[in-house]
Coordinates of C-alpha atoms in Angstrom, one line a residue:
M1 CA 15.2 -2.1 -8.3
P2 CA 15.2 -1.9 -3.8
R3 CA 13.2 -5.0 -2.7
V4 CA 9.9 -2.9 -1.3
S5 CA 9.3 -1.2 -4.9
H6 CA 9.6 -4.5 -6.2
L7 CA 6.9 -6.3 -3.2
F8 CA 4.8 -3.3 -3.8
F9 CA 4.6 -3.3 -7.4
Q10 CA 3.8 -7.3 -7.4
S11 CA 1.6 -6.3 -4.4
G12 CA -0.2 -3.7 -6.6
I13 CA -0.4 -6.1 -10.4
V14 CA -2.4 -8.8 -7.8
F15 CA -4.4 -5.4 -6.5
L16 CA -5.1 -4.7 -10.4
V17 CA -6.1 -8.5 -11.5
I18 CA -8.1 -8.7 -9.1
G19 CA -10.3 -5.0 -9.3
I20 CA -10.6 -5.9 -12.9
G21 CA -11.6 -9.5 -12.0
M22 CA -14.2 -7.4 -10.0
G23 CA -15.2 -4.9 -12.4
L24 CA -15.7 -7.5 -15.3
Q25 CA -17.9 -9.6 -13.1
M26 CA -20.1 -6.5 -12.1
S27 CA -20.4 -5.9 -16.0
I28 CA -21.0 -9.4 -16.9
S29 CA -23.8 -9.7 -14.3
G30 CA -25.2 -6.3 -14.6
V31 CA -24.9 -5.8 -11.0
H32 CA -22.4 -2.8 -9.3
N33 CA -23.3 -3.6 -5.7
V34 CA -19.7 -3.2 -5.4
T35 CA -18.3 -1.0 -7.1
G36 CA -17.4 1.0 -3.6
A37 CA -15.0 -1.8 -3.7
H38 CA -13.8 -2.1 -7.3
A39 CA -13.1 1.7 -6.8
H40 CA -11.2 0.9 -3.4
L41 CA -9.1 -2.0 -4.6
N42 CA -7.9 -0.4 -7.9
L43 CA -7.1 3.0 -6.2
L44 CA -5.4 2.0 -3.0
G45 CA -4.5 -1.6 -3.9
W46 CA -2.5 -0.7 -7.6
V47 CA -2.2 2.8 -8.0
T48 CA -1.2 3.8 -4.8
S49 CA 0.9 1.1 -4.3
A50 CA 2.7 1.7 -7.7
L51 CA 2.9 5.1 -6.9
F52 CA 5.1 4.2 -2.9
G53 CA 6.4 1.5 -5.3
G54 CA 8.3 4.2 -8.1
Y55 CA 8.8 7.0 -4.8
Y56 CA 11.4 3.9 -3.2
A57 CA 12.6 3.6 -6.7
L58 CA 13.7 6.5 -6.8
N59 CA 15.0 6.7 -3.5
P60 CA 17.1 3.7 -3.0
A61 CA 18.4 5.2 0.5
K62 CA 15.0 5.5 2.3
A63 CA 14.0 2.3 0.9
A64 CA 16.9 0.5 2.3
T65 CA 15.6 1.0 5.6
R66 CA 13.8 -0.4 7.6
L67 CA 10.7 1.5 8.3
A68 CA 10.0 1.2 4.5
M69 CA 8.9 -2.5 4.5
V70 CA 7.5 -1.7 8.0
H71 CA 5.2 0.5 5.7
Y72 CA 4.9 -2.1 2.7
G73 CA 3.5 -4.2 5.0
V74 CA 0.9 -2.2 7.0
Y75 CA 0.0 -0.8 4.0
T76 CA -1.0 -3.6 2.5
L77 CA -2.6 -5.7 5.0
G78 CA -4.9 -3.0 5.3
V79 CA -5.9 -2.1 2.0
A80 CA -6.6 -6.3 1.6
V81 CA -8.1 -6.5 4.9
M82 CA -10.5 -2.8 4.1
V83 CA -11.3 -4.4 0.3
L84 CA -12.3 -8.0 1.5
G85 CA -14.2 -6.3 4.4
L86 CA -15.9 -3.6 1.4
Y87 CA -16.7 -6.2 -0.7
F88 CA -18.5 -8.1 2.0
L89 CA -20.6 -5.3 3.6
L90 CA -21.6 -3.9 0.2
Q91 CA -23.3 -7.7 -0.8
G92 CA -25.4 -6.8 2.5
N93 CA -24.0 -8.6 4.9
A94 CA -23.3 -5.9 7.4
S95 CA -20.7 -8.0 9.9
F96 CA -18.2 -6.8 7.6
E97 CA -18.3 -3.4 8.7
P98 CA -15.0 -3.6 12.0
L99 CA -13.2 -5.4 8.9
V100 CA -14.3 -2.3 6.7
A101 CA -13.2 0.0 9.4
G102 CA -10.6 -2.2 11.0
G103 CA -8.2 -2.2 7.2
S104 CA -9.1 1.5 6.6
L105 CA -7.4 2.9 9.8
V106 CA -4.9 0.8 8.9
T107 CA -5.1 1.8 5.8
F108 CA -4.7 4.9 6.6
A109 CA -1.7 4.1 8.8
G110 CA 0.5 3.2 6.6
V111 CA 0.1 6.3 4.6
L112 CA 1.1 8.0 7.8
I113 CA 4.1 5.8 7.7
F114 CA 5.3 7.1 4.1
A115 CA 3.7 10.9 5.3
Y116 CA 6.8 10.6 8.0
T117 CA 9.3 8.9 5.1
V118 CA 9.1 11.1 3.0
F119 CA 8.9 14.0 4.9
A120 CA 11.6 12.9 7.2
P121 CA 15.8 13.4 6.3
A122 CA 17.3 10.7 3.9
R123 CA 19.6 8.7 6.7
T124 CA 22.7 9.2 4.5
A125 CA 26.7 7.3 5.4
S126 CA 28.4 8.9 7.6
P127 CA 31.6 10.5 5.8
A128 CA 35.2 8.9 7.3
R129 CA 37.0 11.4 10.3
P130 CA 39.9 12.1 9.5
M131 CA 42.7 10.5 12.2
P132 CA 43.5 13.2 14.7
A133 CA 47.8 14.7 14.2
E134 CA 49.9 12.7 17.0

């Protein structure tokens, strides 16, 4: 499995564990004020990261590019910042709204990088040119 796929799956699992923990905390306490952060973490953090990891596993030529690792870093950072800010915002702390906005924009940039990756042709090694006859 390409390294970027493995990283997306590892991060996705971390997001999933935290997201389930948030869900359990809401269920046990009966206070469901952070449902939005819980949903974003599970869908963007776990599901989308796993889909990215699967895509790169199926497209090793694209997974081997520097852009794939940039995609991983940008997207994962964006999701982490956005969800953290959203969690505190939904707890009633309005000062975290800029963090949510910034994280959302970084996450969107990660999605745009992935869109480019999907639509760009895969680079393949150039076939060896035959030497001209002398």
